[in-house]
Short mmCIF file of C-alpha atoms and ligand atoms in Angstrom, two decimals:
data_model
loop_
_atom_site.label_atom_id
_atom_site.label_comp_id
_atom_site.label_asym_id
_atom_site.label_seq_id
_atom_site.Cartn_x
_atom_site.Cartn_y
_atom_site.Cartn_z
CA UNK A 1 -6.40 -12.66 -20.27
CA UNK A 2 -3.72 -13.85 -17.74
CA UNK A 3 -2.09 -16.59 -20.08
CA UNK A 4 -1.90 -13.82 -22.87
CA UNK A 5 -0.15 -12.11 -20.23
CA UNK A 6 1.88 -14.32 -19.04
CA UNK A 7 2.81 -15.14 -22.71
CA UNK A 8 3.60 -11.70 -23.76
CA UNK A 9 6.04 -11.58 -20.53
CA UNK A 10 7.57 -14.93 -21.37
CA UNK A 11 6.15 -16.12 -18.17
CA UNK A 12 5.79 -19.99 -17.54
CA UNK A 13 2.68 -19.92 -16.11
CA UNK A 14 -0.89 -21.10 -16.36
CA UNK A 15 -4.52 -19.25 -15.30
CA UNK A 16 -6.71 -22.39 -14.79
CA UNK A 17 -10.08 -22.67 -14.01
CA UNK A 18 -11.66 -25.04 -10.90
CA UNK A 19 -15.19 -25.63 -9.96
CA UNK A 20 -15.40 -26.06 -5.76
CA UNK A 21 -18.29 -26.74 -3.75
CA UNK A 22 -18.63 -23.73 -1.18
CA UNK A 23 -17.90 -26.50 1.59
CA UNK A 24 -14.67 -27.72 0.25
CA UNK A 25 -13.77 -24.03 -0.01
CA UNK A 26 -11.12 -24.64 2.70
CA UNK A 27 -9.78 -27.90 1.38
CA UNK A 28 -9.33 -26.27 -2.26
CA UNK A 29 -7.36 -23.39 -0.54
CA UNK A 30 -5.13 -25.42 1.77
CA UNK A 31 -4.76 -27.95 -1.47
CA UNK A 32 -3.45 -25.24 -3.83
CA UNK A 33 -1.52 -23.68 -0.85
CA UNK A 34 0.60 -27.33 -0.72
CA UNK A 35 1.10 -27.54 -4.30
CA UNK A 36 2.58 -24.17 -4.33
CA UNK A 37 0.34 -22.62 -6.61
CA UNK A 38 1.77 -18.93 -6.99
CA UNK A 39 -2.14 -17.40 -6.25
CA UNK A 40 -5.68 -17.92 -6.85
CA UNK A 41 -8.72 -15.95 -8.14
CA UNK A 42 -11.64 -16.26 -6.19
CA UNK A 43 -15.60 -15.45 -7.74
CA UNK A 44 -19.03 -15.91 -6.31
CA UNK A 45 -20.09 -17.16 -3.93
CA UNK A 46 -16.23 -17.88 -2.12
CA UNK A 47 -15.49 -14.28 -1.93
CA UNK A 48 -17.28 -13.43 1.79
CA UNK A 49 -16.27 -16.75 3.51
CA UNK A 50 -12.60 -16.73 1.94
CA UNK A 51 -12.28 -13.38 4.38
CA UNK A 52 -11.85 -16.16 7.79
CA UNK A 53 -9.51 -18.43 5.89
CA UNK A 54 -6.62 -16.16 5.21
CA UNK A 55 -3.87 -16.57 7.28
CA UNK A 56 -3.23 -12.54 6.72
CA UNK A 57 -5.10 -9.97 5.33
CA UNK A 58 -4.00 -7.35 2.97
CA UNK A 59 -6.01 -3.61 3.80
CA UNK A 60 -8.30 -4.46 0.86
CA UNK A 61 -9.54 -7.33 1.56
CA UNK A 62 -10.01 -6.71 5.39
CA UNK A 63 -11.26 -2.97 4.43
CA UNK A 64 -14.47 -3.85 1.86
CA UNK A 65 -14.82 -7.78 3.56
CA UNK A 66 -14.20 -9.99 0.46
CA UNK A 67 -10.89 -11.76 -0.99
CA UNK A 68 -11.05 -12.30 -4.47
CA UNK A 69 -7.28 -12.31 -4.91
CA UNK A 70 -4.95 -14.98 -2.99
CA UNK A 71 -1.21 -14.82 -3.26
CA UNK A 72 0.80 -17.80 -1.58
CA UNK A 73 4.08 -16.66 0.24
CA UNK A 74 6.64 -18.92 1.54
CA UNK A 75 9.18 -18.17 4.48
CA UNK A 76 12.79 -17.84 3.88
CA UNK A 77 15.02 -16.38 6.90
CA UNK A 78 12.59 -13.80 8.70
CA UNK A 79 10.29 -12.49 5.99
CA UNK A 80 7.45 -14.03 4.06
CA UNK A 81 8.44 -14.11 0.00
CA UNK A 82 5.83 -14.76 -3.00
CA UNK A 83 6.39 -18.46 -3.54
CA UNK A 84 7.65 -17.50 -7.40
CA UNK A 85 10.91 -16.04 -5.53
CA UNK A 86 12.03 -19.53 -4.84
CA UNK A 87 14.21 -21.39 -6.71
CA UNK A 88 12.72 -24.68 -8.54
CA UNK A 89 14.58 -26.80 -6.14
CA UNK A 90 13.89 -24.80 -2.89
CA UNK A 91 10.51 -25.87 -1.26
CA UNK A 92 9.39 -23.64 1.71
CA UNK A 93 7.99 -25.33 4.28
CA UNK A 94 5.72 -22.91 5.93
CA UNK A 95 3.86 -21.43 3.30
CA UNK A 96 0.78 -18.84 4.39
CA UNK A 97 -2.61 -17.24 2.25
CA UNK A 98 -1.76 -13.53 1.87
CA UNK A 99 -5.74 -12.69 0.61
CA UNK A 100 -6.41 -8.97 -1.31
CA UNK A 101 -9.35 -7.47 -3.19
CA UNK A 102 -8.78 -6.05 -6.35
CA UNK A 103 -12.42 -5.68 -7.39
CA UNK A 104 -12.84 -2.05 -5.44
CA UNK A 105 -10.08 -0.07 -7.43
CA UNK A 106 -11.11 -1.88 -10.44
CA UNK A 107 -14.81 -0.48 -10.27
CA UNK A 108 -13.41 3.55 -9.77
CA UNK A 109 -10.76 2.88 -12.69
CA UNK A 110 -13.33 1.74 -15.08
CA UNK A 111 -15.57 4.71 -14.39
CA UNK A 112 -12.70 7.14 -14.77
CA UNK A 113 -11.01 5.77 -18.17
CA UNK A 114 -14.37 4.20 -19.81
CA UNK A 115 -17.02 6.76 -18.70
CA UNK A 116 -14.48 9.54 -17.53
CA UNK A 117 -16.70 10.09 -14.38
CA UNK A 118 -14.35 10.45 -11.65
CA UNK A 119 -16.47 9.67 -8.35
CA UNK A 120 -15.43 12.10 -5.79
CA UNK A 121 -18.48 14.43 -5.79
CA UNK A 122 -20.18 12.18 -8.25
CA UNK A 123 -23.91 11.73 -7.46
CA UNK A 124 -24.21 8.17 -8.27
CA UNK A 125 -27.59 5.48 -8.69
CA UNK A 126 -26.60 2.29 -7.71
CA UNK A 127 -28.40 -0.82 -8.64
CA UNK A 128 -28.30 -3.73 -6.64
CA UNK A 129 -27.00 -4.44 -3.02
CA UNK A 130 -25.39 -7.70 -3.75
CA UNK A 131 -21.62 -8.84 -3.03
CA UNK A 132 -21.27 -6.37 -6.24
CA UNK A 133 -23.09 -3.72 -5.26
CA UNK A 134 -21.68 -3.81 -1.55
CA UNK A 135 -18.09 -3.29 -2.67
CA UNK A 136 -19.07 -0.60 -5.26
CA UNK A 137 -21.31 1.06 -2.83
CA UNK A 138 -18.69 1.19 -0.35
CA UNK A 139 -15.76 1.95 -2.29
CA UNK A 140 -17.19 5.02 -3.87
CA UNK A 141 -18.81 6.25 -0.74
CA UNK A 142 -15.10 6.06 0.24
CA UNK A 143 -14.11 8.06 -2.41
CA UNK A 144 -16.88 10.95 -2.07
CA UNK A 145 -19.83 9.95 -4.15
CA UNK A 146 -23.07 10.71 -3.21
CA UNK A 147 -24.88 7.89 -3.16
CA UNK A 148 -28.96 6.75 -4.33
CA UNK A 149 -29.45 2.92 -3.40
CA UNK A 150 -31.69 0.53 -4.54
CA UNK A 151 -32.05 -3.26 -4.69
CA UNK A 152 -35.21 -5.39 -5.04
CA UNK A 153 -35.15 -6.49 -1.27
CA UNK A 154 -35.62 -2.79 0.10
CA UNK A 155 -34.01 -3.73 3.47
CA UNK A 156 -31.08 -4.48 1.79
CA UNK A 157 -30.52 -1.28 0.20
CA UNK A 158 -31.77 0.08 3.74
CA UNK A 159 -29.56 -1.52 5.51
CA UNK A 160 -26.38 -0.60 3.38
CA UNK A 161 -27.14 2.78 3.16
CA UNK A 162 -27.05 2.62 7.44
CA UNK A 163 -23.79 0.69 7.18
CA UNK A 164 -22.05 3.11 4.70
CA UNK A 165 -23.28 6.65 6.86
CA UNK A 166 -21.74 4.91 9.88
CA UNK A 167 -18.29 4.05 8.41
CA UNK A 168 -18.25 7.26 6.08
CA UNK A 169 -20.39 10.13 8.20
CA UNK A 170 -19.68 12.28 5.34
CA UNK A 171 -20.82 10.73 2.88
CA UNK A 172 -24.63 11.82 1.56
CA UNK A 173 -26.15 8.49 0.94
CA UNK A 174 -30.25 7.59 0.89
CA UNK A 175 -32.14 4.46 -0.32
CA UNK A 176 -34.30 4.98 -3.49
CA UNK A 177 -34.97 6.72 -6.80
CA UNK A 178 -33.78 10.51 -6.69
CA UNK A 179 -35.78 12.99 -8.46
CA UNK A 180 -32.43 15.08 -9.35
CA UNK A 181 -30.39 14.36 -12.13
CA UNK A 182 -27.53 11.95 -11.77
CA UNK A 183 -24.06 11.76 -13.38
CA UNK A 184 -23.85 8.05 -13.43
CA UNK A 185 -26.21 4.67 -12.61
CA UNK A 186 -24.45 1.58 -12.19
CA UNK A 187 -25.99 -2.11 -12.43
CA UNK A 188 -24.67 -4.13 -10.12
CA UNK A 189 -27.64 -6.82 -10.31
CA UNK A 190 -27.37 -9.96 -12.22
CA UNK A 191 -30.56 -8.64 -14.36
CA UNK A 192 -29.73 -8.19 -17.72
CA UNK A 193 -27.71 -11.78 -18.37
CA UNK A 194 -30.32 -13.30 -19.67
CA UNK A 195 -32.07 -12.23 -22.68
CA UNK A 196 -35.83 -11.81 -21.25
CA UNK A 197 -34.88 -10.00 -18.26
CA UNK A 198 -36.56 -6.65 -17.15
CA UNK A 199 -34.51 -3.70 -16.80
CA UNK A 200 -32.86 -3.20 -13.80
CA UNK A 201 -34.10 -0.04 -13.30
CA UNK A 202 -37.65 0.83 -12.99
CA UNK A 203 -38.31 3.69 -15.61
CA UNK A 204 -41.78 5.34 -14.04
CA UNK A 205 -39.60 6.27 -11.36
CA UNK A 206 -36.66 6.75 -13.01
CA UNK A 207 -37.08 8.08 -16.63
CA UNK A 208 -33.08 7.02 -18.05
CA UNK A 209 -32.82 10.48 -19.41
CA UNK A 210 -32.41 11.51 -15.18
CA UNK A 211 -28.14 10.12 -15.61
CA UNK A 212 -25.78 11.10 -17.83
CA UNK A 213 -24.04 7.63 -18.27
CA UNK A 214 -24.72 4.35 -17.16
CA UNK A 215 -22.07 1.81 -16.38
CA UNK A 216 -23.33 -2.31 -16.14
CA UNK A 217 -21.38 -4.70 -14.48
CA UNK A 218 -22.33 -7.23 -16.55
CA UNK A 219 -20.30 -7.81 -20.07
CA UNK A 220 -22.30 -10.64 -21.83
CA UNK A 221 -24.14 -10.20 -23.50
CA UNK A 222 -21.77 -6.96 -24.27
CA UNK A 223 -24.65 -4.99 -24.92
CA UNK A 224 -27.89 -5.30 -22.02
CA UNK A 225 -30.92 -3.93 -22.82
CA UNK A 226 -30.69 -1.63 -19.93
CA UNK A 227 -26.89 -0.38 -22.21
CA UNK A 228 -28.80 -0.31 -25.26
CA UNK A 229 -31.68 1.89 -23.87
CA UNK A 230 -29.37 4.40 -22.38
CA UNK A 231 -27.65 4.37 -25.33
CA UNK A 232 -30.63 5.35 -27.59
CA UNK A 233 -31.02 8.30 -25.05
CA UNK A 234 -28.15 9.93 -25.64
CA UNK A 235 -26.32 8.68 -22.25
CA UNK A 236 -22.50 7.41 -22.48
CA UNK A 237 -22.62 3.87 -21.55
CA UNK A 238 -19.75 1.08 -20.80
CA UNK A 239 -19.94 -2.61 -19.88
CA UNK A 240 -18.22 -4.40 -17.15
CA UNK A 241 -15.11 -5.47 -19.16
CA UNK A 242 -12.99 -2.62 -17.74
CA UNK A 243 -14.18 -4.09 -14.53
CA UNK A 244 -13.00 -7.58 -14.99
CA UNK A 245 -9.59 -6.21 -16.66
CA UNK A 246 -8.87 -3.74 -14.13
CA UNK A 247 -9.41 -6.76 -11.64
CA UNK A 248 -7.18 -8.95 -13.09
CA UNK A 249 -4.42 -6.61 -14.16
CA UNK A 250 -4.39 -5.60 -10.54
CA UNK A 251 -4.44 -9.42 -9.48
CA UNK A 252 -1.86 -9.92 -11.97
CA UNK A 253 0.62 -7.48 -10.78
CA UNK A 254 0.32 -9.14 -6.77
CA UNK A 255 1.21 -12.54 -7.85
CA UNK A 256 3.84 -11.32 -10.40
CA UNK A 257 5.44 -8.81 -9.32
CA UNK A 258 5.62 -7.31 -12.79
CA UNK A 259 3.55 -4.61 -14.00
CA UNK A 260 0.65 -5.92 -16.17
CA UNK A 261 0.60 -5.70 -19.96
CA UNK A 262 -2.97 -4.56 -19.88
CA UNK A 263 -3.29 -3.97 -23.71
CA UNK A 264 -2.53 -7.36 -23.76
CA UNK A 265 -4.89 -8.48 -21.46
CA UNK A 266 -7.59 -6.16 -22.93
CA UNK A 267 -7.47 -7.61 -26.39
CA UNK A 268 -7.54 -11.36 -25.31
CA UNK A 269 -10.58 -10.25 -23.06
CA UNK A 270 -12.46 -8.94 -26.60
CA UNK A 271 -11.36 -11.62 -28.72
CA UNK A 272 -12.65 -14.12 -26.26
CA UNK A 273 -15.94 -12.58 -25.71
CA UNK A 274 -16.41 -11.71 -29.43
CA UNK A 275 -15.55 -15.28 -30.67
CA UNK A 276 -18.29 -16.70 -27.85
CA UNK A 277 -15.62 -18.51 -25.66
CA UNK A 278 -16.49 -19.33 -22.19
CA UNK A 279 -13.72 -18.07 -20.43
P1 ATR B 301 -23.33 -10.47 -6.84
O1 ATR B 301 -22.21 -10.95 -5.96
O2 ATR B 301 -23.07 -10.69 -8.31
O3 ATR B 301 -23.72 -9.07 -6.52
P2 ATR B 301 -25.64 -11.35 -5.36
O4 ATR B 301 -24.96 -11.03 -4.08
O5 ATR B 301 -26.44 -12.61 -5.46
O6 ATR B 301 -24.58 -11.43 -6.54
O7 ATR B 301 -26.56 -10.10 -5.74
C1 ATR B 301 -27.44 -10.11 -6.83
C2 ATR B 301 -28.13 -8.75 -6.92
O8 ATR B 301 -29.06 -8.79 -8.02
C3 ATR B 301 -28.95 -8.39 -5.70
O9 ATR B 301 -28.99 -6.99 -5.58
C4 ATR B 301 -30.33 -8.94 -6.08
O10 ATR B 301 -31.40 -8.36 -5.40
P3 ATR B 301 -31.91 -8.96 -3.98
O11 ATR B 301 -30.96 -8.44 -2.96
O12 ATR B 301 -33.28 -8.46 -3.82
O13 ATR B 301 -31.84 -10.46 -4.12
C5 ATR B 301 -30.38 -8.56 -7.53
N1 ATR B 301 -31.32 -9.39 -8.28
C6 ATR B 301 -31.19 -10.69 -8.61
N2 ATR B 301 -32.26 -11.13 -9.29
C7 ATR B 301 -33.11 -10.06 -9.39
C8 ATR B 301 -34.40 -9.86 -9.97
N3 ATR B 301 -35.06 -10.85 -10.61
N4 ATR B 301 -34.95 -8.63 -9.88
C9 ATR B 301 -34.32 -7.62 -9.25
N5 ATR B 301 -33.09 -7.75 -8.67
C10 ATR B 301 -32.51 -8.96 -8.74
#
């Protein structure tokens, strides 16, 4: 999606993909820093550590604890410039890691424009307590959801639920199945990638008919079987595409500067899926 957009903007760019050992994490960071690489994209599991190897923290990344957005800036005169501001022949020699997240504002965008659920006042059943689940759980506890947790490791879901009533006392937020009717449950396990997974969700406590739409991180296959049961009940349902896109047009915007030709981005994303390519 970000070389069709880079394409459509006339851009000279490229969106390549690396492979790094957790423990060369640092080395791969400092590495692309010296080449001048304009940014990187960071995914599981780099996302946590990457937090104490930014030289400075944007308010998104320090706010829900995970970079998955890097955007190198060099120095010119007093004040710190995106390193695509500088002229071919003009090489910075201090250049720092500016780190942002871009996943939070991604996951409340794709619930508004794919599911229309905005979350303030949402009551919400979220799936998983993961990196994933973390960030969504925070982020719309933020935003004035309330909030039903649970994750196969109990204490997890526990311990989250402690985390979010001490950073957002407002918020109404408990671990486990509610008996009320929901407007939205979100999957933010890794259940459901695989074929001959169980559902995420366990129906004897949880009948689906209980939410009104049901939103699953994951986007291949595009259909789970958790998004195909909720869809035979009559629930709206999405996939995590809007996710990823809203993610990278975001991600897109901080390195270029430019706002992001998301219909662009949107259609490479669905051709790419559709004609089984890996990335
Ligand atoms: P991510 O960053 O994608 O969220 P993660 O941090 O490894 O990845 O989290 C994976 C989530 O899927 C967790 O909530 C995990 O539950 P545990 O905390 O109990 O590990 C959940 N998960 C993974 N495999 C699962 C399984 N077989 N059954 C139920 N939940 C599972």
């Amino acid at each position: 999606m970000h070389n069709a957009a880079f394409e459509a903007l006339g851009l000279n760019w490229r969106y390549l993909a690396f492979e790094v050992h957790p423990k060369n994490l640092r080395a791969a960071i400092a590495g692309a820093q010296a080449m001048q690489f304009a940014g990187i994209n960071l995914t599981v599991p780099h996302k946590l550590p990457a937090i104490n190897m930014m030289d400075r923290l944007d308010a998104s990344a320090a706010k829900w604890g995970a970079v998955n957005t890097i955007r190198f800036e060099g120095k010119r005169g007093g004040a710190w410039l995106p390193l695509h501001e500088f002229d071919p022949d003009e090489r910075p020699v201090r250049i720092r890691s500016h780190g942002f997240n871009t996943d939070a504002d991604a996951i409340v965008r794709a619930l508004m424009e794919d599911l229309d659920v905005p979350p303030a006042g949402a009551k919400v059943l979220l799936l998983g307590a993961g990196g994933a689940g973390r960030t969504a759980a925070l982020k719309l506890a933020s935003e004035g959801a309330t909030l039903f947790l649970v994750n196969r490791t109990a204490e997890k879901a526990l311990a989250l639920a402690r985390e979010i009533r001490r950073r957002f006392p407002r918020t109404r937020v408990s671990a486990g199945y509610p008996r009320e009717k929901v407007d939205i449950t979100i999957n933010a396990t890794s259940l459901g990638l695989k074929g001959g997974d169980p559902l995420p969700v366990d129906l004897g406590q949880f009948p689906i008919k209980q939410t009104r739409a049901v939103y699953d991180m994951i986007y291949r296959p595009q259909e789970t079987r958790l998004l195909r049961a909720a869809r035979q009940a009559g629930c709206k349902t999405a996939n995590g595409l809007g996710m990823l896109l809203y993610q990278g047009a975001k991600a897109f915007e901080i390195w270029t500067g430019r706002p992001a030709p998301v219909e662009v981005m949107q259609k490479s994303l669905h051709s790419a899926l559709s004609g089984g390519k890996d990335k």
